[in-house]
GROMACS .gro file of C-alpha atoms in nm:
model
  299
    1MET     CA    1  -0.073  -0.815   1.786
    2PHE     CA    2   0.024  -1.057   2.057
    3THR     CA    3  -0.162  -1.210   2.350
    4ARG     CA    4  -0.024  -1.437   2.619
    5LEU     CA    5  -0.282  -1.696   2.726
    6SER     CA    6  -0.284  -1.877   3.059
    7MET     CA    7  -0.216  -2.220   2.912
    8PRO     CA    8   0.100  -2.421   2.840
    9THR     CA    9   0.017  -2.484   2.471
   10VAL     CA   10  -0.221  -2.334   2.215
   11SER     CA   11  -0.423  -2.576   2.006
   12ASP     CA   12  -0.512  -2.509   1.644
   13LYS     CA   13  -0.874  -2.576   1.739
   14LEU     CA   14  -0.878  -2.318   2.019
   15ASP     CA   15  -1.212  -2.134   2.032
   16LEU     CA   16  -1.143  -1.780   2.150
   17ARG     CA   17  -1.516  -1.717   2.192
   18ASP     CA   18  -1.492  -1.911   2.518
   19ASP     CA   19  -1.488  -1.644   2.791
   20SER     CA   20  -1.299  -1.873   3.025
   21HIS     CA   21  -0.982  -1.799   2.825
   22LEU     CA   22  -0.998  -1.438   2.945
   23ARG     CA   23  -0.960  -1.524   3.311
   24SER     CA   24  -0.652  -1.380   3.479
   25LEU     CA   25  -0.545  -1.204   3.156
   26ASP     CA   26  -0.402  -0.855   3.153
   27ILE     CA   27  -0.655  -0.601   3.021
   28ARG     CA   28  -0.426  -0.523   2.725
   29TYR     CA   29  -0.438  -0.887   2.618
   30ILE     CA   30  -0.816  -0.887   2.644
   31TRP     CA   31  -0.836  -0.580   2.420
   32THR     CA   32  -0.606  -0.749   2.171
   33LEU     CA   33  -0.830  -1.055   2.159
   34ASN     CA   34  -1.151  -0.855   2.121
   35GLY     CA   35  -1.107  -0.797   1.747
   36CYS     CA   36  -1.093  -1.162   1.646
   37ARG     CA   37  -1.347  -1.261   1.913
   38VAL     CA   38  -1.604  -1.021   1.768
   39THR     CA   39  -1.535  -1.146   1.414
   40ASP     CA   40  -1.567  -1.510   1.522
   41GLU     CA   41  -1.890  -1.435   1.705
   42ILE     CA   42  -2.043  -1.264   1.401
   43LEU     CA   43  -1.947  -1.554   1.174
   44HIS     CA   44  -2.087  -1.800   1.428
   45LEU     CA   45  -2.423  -1.618   1.432
   46VAL     CA   46  -2.456  -1.603   1.052
   47PRO     CA   47  -2.633  -1.916   0.921
   48ILE     CA   48  -2.505  -1.904   0.560
   49LYS     CA   49  -2.157  -1.755   0.551
   50GLU     CA   50  -2.025  -1.889   0.223
   51ASN     CA   51  -2.251  -1.698  -0.016
   52ASN     CA   52  -2.477  -1.412   0.086
   53PHE     CA   53  -2.296  -1.292   0.396
   54TRP     CA   54  -1.941  -1.290   0.258
   55LEU     CA   55  -2.052  -1.136  -0.072
   56THR     CA   56  -2.252  -0.866   0.106
   57LEU     CA   57  -1.967  -0.795   0.348
   58ARG     CA   58  -1.726  -0.760   0.058
   59ALA     CA   59  -1.968  -0.527  -0.122
   60ILE     CA   60  -1.998  -0.307   0.188
   61LYS     CA   61  -1.619  -0.279   0.218
   62LEU     CA   62  -1.581  -0.190  -0.148
   63TRP     CA   63  -1.869   0.058  -0.124
   64ALA     CA   64  -1.695   0.231   0.166
   65LYS     CA   65  -1.374   0.260  -0.038
   66ARG     CA   66  -1.520   0.332  -0.378
   67LEU     CA   67  -1.808   0.600  -0.176
   68ALA     CA   68  -1.816   0.732  -0.651
   69VAL     CA   69  -1.856   0.380  -0.827
   70THR     CA   70  -2.145   0.289  -0.598
   71ASN     CA   71  -2.319   0.617  -0.673
   72GLU     CA   72  -2.292   0.546  -1.045
   73ILE     CA   73  -2.449   0.205  -0.991
   74LEU     CA   74  -2.737   0.347  -0.787
   75GLN     CA   75  -2.796   0.609  -1.057
   76GLY     CA   76  -2.819   0.337  -1.320
   77LYS     CA   77  -2.500   0.446  -1.500
   78SER     CA   78  -2.309   0.125  -1.414
   79ASP     CA   79  -2.377  -0.233  -1.306
   80TRP     CA   80  -2.284  -0.401  -0.977
   81PRO     CA   81  -2.000  -0.610  -1.125
   82LYS     CA   82  -1.805  -0.286  -1.177
   83LEU     CA   83  -1.770  -0.253  -0.800
   84PHE     CA   84  -1.585  -0.585  -0.792
   85GLU     CA   85  -1.344  -0.511  -1.075
   86PRO     CA   86  -0.983  -0.558  -0.961
   87GLN     CA   87  -0.765  -0.251  -0.940
   88ASN     CA   88  -0.400  -0.226  -1.029
   89PHE     CA   89  -0.207  -0.014  -0.780
   90PHE     CA   90   0.018   0.111  -1.059
   91GLN     CA   91  -0.276   0.236  -1.265
   92LYS     CA   92  -0.442   0.400  -0.969
   93TYR     CA   93  -0.235   0.715  -0.914
   94ILE     CA   94  -0.068   0.976  -1.129
   95HIS     CA   95   0.226   1.037  -0.896
   96TYR     CA   96   0.447   0.793  -0.707
   97ILE     CA   97   0.747   0.798  -0.480
   98VAL     CA   98   0.990   0.515  -0.546
   99LEU     CA   99   1.182   0.416  -0.234
  100THR     CA  100   1.495   0.211  -0.301
  101ALA     CA  101   1.707   0.023  -0.046
  102SER     CA  102   2.032  -0.135  -0.156
  103ALA     CA  103   2.323  -0.325  -0.002
  104SER     CA  104   2.644  -0.478  -0.133
  105THR     CA  105   2.586  -0.837  -0.014
  106LYS     CA  106   2.282  -1.065   0.005
  107GLU     CA  107   2.310  -1.101   0.384
  108HIS     CA  108   2.341  -0.727   0.440
  109HIS     CA  109   2.052  -0.666   0.199
  110LEU     CA  110   1.818  -0.897   0.389
  111GLU     CA  111   1.900  -0.722   0.716
  112TRP     CA  112   1.876  -0.376   0.562
  113ILE     CA  113   1.539  -0.412   0.386
  114GLY     CA  114   1.382  -0.548   0.704
  115LEU     CA  115   1.480  -0.231   0.888
  116VAL     CA  116   1.377   0.001   0.604
  117GLU     CA  117   1.041  -0.173   0.559
  118SER     CA  118   0.962  -0.143   0.930
  119LYS     CA  119   1.001   0.237   0.905
  120ILE     CA  120   0.800   0.304   0.588
  121ARG     CA  121   0.493   0.382   0.799
  122VAL     CA  122   0.690   0.677   0.939
  123LEU     CA  123   0.741   0.809   0.586
  124VAL     CA  124   0.372   0.762   0.502
  125GLY     CA  125   0.269   0.954   0.814
  126ASN     CA  126   0.512   1.238   0.742
  127LEU     CA  127   0.392   1.266   0.381
  128GLU     CA  128   0.025   1.281   0.480
  129ARG     CA  129   0.102   1.561   0.724
  130ASN     CA  130   0.221   1.774   0.433
  131GLU     CA  131  -0.034   2.041   0.348
  132PHE     CA  132  -0.013   1.966  -0.024
  133ILE     CA  133  -0.069   1.588   0.007
  134SER     CA  134  -0.406   1.429   0.074
  135ILE     CA  135  -0.311   1.061   0.036
  136ALA     CA  136   0.014   0.866   0.063
  137HIS     CA  137  -0.068   0.500  -0.008
  138VAL     CA  138   0.213   0.246   0.016
  139LYS     CA  139   0.201  -0.089  -0.162
  140PRO     CA  140   0.335  -0.326   0.106
  141GLN     CA  141   0.489  -0.563  -0.147
  142SER     CA  142   0.853  -0.490  -0.233
  143PHE     CA  143   0.999  -0.538  -0.581
  144PRO     CA  144   1.351  -0.632  -0.692
  145GLY     CA  145   1.558  -0.374  -0.872
  146SER     CA  146   1.624  -0.397  -1.244
  147ARG     CA  147   1.933  -0.573  -1.372
  148GLU     CA  148   2.094  -0.241  -1.457
  149LEU     CA  149   2.022  -0.099  -1.112
  150CYS     CA  150   2.160  -0.408  -0.941
  151LYS     CA  151   2.480  -0.376  -1.142
  152GLN     CA  152   2.523  -0.028  -0.997
  153SER     CA  153   2.409  -0.081  -0.638
  154GLY     CA  154   2.431  -0.454  -0.563
  155TYR     CA  155   2.119  -0.610  -0.411
  156VAL     CA  156   1.818  -0.380  -0.449
  157SER     CA  157   1.456  -0.369  -0.327
  158MET     CA  158   1.197  -0.106  -0.416
  159TRP     CA  159   0.872   0.011  -0.259
  160PHE     CA  160   0.615   0.231  -0.429
  161LEU     CA  161   0.396   0.496  -0.266
  162GLY     CA  162   0.100   0.638  -0.457
  163ILE     CA  163   0.061   1.011  -0.393
  164VAL     CA  164  -0.248   1.230  -0.435
  165PHE     CA  165  -0.177   1.604  -0.424
  166ARG     CA  166  -0.430   1.861  -0.317
  167LYS     CA  167  -0.539   2.120  -0.567
  168VAL     CA  168  -0.372   2.454  -0.519
  169GLU     CA  169  -0.640   2.710  -0.441
  170ASN     CA  170  -0.612   3.077  -0.536
  171ALA     CA  171  -0.257   3.041  -0.663
  172GLU     CA  172  -0.106   3.014  -1.008
  173SER     CA  173   0.178   2.799  -0.881
  174ALA     CA  174   0.341   2.667  -0.566
  175ASN     CA  175   0.647   2.465  -0.477
  176VAL     CA  176   0.610   2.136  -0.293
  177ASP     CA  177   0.947   2.052  -0.142
  178LEU     CA  178   0.955   1.703   0.007
  179THR     CA  179   1.328   1.711   0.071
  180TYR     CA  180   1.286   1.752   0.446
  181VAL     CA  181   1.031   1.468   0.465
  182ILE     CA  182   1.260   1.230   0.275
  183GLN     CA  183   1.569   1.336   0.467
  184SER     CA  184   1.389   1.296   0.799
  185PHE     CA  185   1.293   0.940   0.701
  186ASN     CA  186   1.651   0.862   0.598
  187ASP     CA  187   1.782   1.000   0.928
  188THR     CA  188   1.535   0.783   1.120
  189VAL     CA  189   1.644   0.466   0.940
  190TYR     CA  190   2.017   0.534   0.963
  191SER     CA  191   1.986   0.634   1.328
  192GLN     CA  192   1.804   0.309   1.408
  193ALA     CA  193   2.062   0.110   1.211
  194ASN     CA  194   2.344   0.273   1.407
  195TYR     CA  195   2.166   0.208   1.736
  196LEU     CA  196   2.120  -0.160   1.648
  197ASN     CA  197   2.476  -0.178   1.515
  198VAL     CA  198   2.358  -0.320   1.179
  199LEU     CA  199   2.472  -0.040   0.946
  200LYS     CA  200   2.725  -0.172   0.696
  201GLU     CA  201   2.918  -0.014   0.413
  202GLY     CA  202   2.712  -0.012   0.095
  203MET     CA  203   2.372   0.019   0.267
  204LYS     CA  204   2.184   0.304   0.097
  205ILE     CA  205   1.836   0.454   0.071
  206GLU     CA  206   1.716   0.661  -0.226
  207ALA     CA  207   1.380   0.821  -0.302
  208ALA     CA  208   1.248   0.971  -0.624
  209HIS     CA  209   0.923   1.131  -0.736
  210VAL     CA  210   0.805   0.948  -1.050
  211LYS     CA  211   0.500   0.993  -1.268
  212ARG     CA  212   0.293   0.694  -1.368
  213LYS     CA  213   0.414   0.716  -1.728
  214HIS     CA  214   0.772   0.661  -1.608
  215LEU     CA  215   0.703   0.351  -1.397
  216HIS     CA  216   0.799   0.123  -1.686
  217HIS     CA  217   1.161   0.213  -1.618
  218PHE     CA  218   1.132   0.048  -1.276
  219LEU     CA  219   0.885  -0.239  -1.323
  220PRO     CA  220   0.810  -0.502  -1.590
  221ALA     CA  221   0.516  -0.452  -1.824
  222GLU     CA  222   0.315  -0.743  -1.678
  223THR     CA  223   0.316  -0.574  -1.338
  224LEU     CA  224   0.196  -0.242  -1.476
  225GLN     CA  225  -0.074  -0.361  -1.713
  226LYS     CA  226  -0.439  -0.354  -1.614
  227ARG     CA  227  -0.579  -0.683  -1.486
  228LYS     CA  228  -0.870  -0.857  -1.647
  229LYS     CA  229  -1.188  -0.934  -1.459
  230GLN     CA  230  -1.212  -1.270  -1.288
  231SER     CA  231  -1.540  -1.434  -1.195
  232MET     CA  232  -1.607  -1.520  -0.835
  233PRO     CA  233  -1.683  -1.892  -0.805
  234GLY     CA  234  -2.024  -1.958  -0.663
  235SER     CA  235  -2.142  -1.599  -0.688
  236SER     CA  236  -2.508  -1.566  -0.761
  237GLN     CA  237  -2.754  -1.298  -0.864
  238ASN     CA  238  -2.958  -1.205  -0.558
  239ALA     CA  239  -3.286  -1.023  -0.521
  240SER     CA  240  -3.126  -0.678  -0.544
  241GLY     CA  241  -2.933  -0.765  -0.857
  242LEU     CA  242  -2.595  -0.786  -0.688
  243GLN     CA  243  -2.351  -1.009  -0.867
  244GLY     CA  244  -1.998  -1.056  -0.738
  245LYS     CA  245  -1.660  -1.060  -0.902
  246ARG     CA  246  -1.350  -1.177  -0.723
  247THR     CA  247  -1.069  -0.931  -0.704
  248SER     CA  248  -0.748  -1.097  -0.816
  249SER     CA  249  -0.474  -1.113  -0.559
  250ASP     CA  250  -0.181  -0.874  -0.610
  251GLY     CA  251   0.055  -1.063  -0.382
  252SER     CA  252   0.033  -0.812  -0.102
  253CYS     CA  253   0.058  -0.927   0.259
  254LEU     CA  254  -0.154  -0.679   0.450
  255ASP     CA  255  -0.273  -0.349   0.316
  256SER     CA  256  -0.455  -0.139   0.570
  257SER     CA  257  -0.386   0.183   0.381
  258ARG     CA  258  -0.658   0.400   0.234
  259ASP     CA  259  -0.813   0.299  -0.094
  260THR     CA  260  -0.955   0.542  -0.345
  261ASP     CA  261  -1.154   0.537  -0.663
  262SER     CA  262  -0.920   0.444  -0.947
  263ARG     CA  263  -1.072   0.707  -1.172
  264THR     CA  264  -0.876   0.995  -1.021
  265PRO     CA  265  -0.898   1.283  -1.271
  266ASP     CA  266  -0.572   1.390  -1.429
  267ASN     CA  267  -0.590   1.759  -1.350
  268SER     CA  268  -0.254   1.826  -1.503
  269SER     CA  269  -0.280   2.198  -1.454
  270SER     CA  270  -0.320   2.176  -1.079
  271LEU     CA  271  -0.104   1.875  -0.995
  272PRO     CA  272   0.269   1.860  -0.922
  273LYS     CA  273   0.497   1.819  -1.219
  274ILE     CA  274   0.840   1.662  -1.226
  275SER     CA  275   1.111   1.823  -1.429
  276LYS     CA  276   1.177   1.695  -1.782
  277VAL     CA  277   1.395   1.389  -1.800
  278ASP     CA  278   1.636   1.268  -2.064
  279THR     CA  279   1.455   1.019  -2.288
  280ALA     CA  280   1.747   0.920  -2.512
  281THR     CA  281   1.759   0.573  -2.357
  282ALA     CA  282   1.562   0.392  -2.087
  283GLU     CA  283   1.865   0.379  -1.861
  284ARG     CA  284   1.947   0.748  -1.901
  285GLU     CA  285   1.585   0.838  -1.827
  286ARG     CA  286   1.577   0.624  -1.516
  287ASN     CA  287   1.895   0.789  -1.395
  288ALA     CA  288   1.751   1.128  -1.477
  289VAL     CA  289   1.447   1.050  -1.265
  290TYR     CA  290   1.674   0.959  -0.976
  291THR     CA  291   1.851   1.294  -1.003
  292SER     CA  292   1.529   1.448  -0.874
  293CYS     CA  293   1.572   1.278  -0.536
  294SER     CA  294   1.555   1.615  -0.364
  295CYS     CA  295   1.180   1.591  -0.445
  296ALA     CA  296   1.135   1.962  -0.512
  297ILE     CA  297   0.811   1.957  -0.712
  298SER     CA  298   0.650   2.245  -0.898
  299VAL     CA  299   0.274   2.276  -0.866
   0.00000   0.00000   0.00000
């Protein structure tokens, strides 16, 4: 968001709670400022921010995202620290879409991934409009391609989208064909690249549906493994028995996507299945996964 203030320079110590800064501003700029102004006002009114308020606010956010863990705690089946346990995005879902952008040179790659990344929200929106998909959750952090993949395609970046499929009601089987969704996204990116005159030879986009058990062909083991709990410095046991744990940072910039309880049941009989892949070698299996880029999935 951007707001133009009626002043020649903006100081680091600028207090946006001062209503005088709103004078002569366009209404759109005032609306843009309202979010941070409200947050600053709340923090200003809270006497002890560092402990009780921040811990409680964090608990409320986690409770809203993890509406099953909290119920277990209230029923006496779990303790409060469980709510603060860090989650690993790559342990969270059963199904993923791997989006790969590649270019032949470093300069072209930097330009290309910026354009692709700016359009991923379009892909997320299109996926969630599919009747068989309830959640499409993108991890905003990109990952470099493996050494083998870079040998084939040059400079490579990958994004991962966690997918939750709806259960198929009153049907033994159904076909979920995401080809149109993927192709529509590709067309959008290439069309924008042509319009901006940035499309170069060697710039490519690929997408593949991958199960969690196959992610090790795309990412190193340390990225996929579950994280250990980390204590929150200064957290204290309060009257209601709430004790905090700090969630370890996963390197993401901003993740405003939906969050879900990590204990998603593996209803294998009612979830999409990807066709069998060649497991002779890791490289052959990874290539076999990529051959399913048409994303025709059997449910």
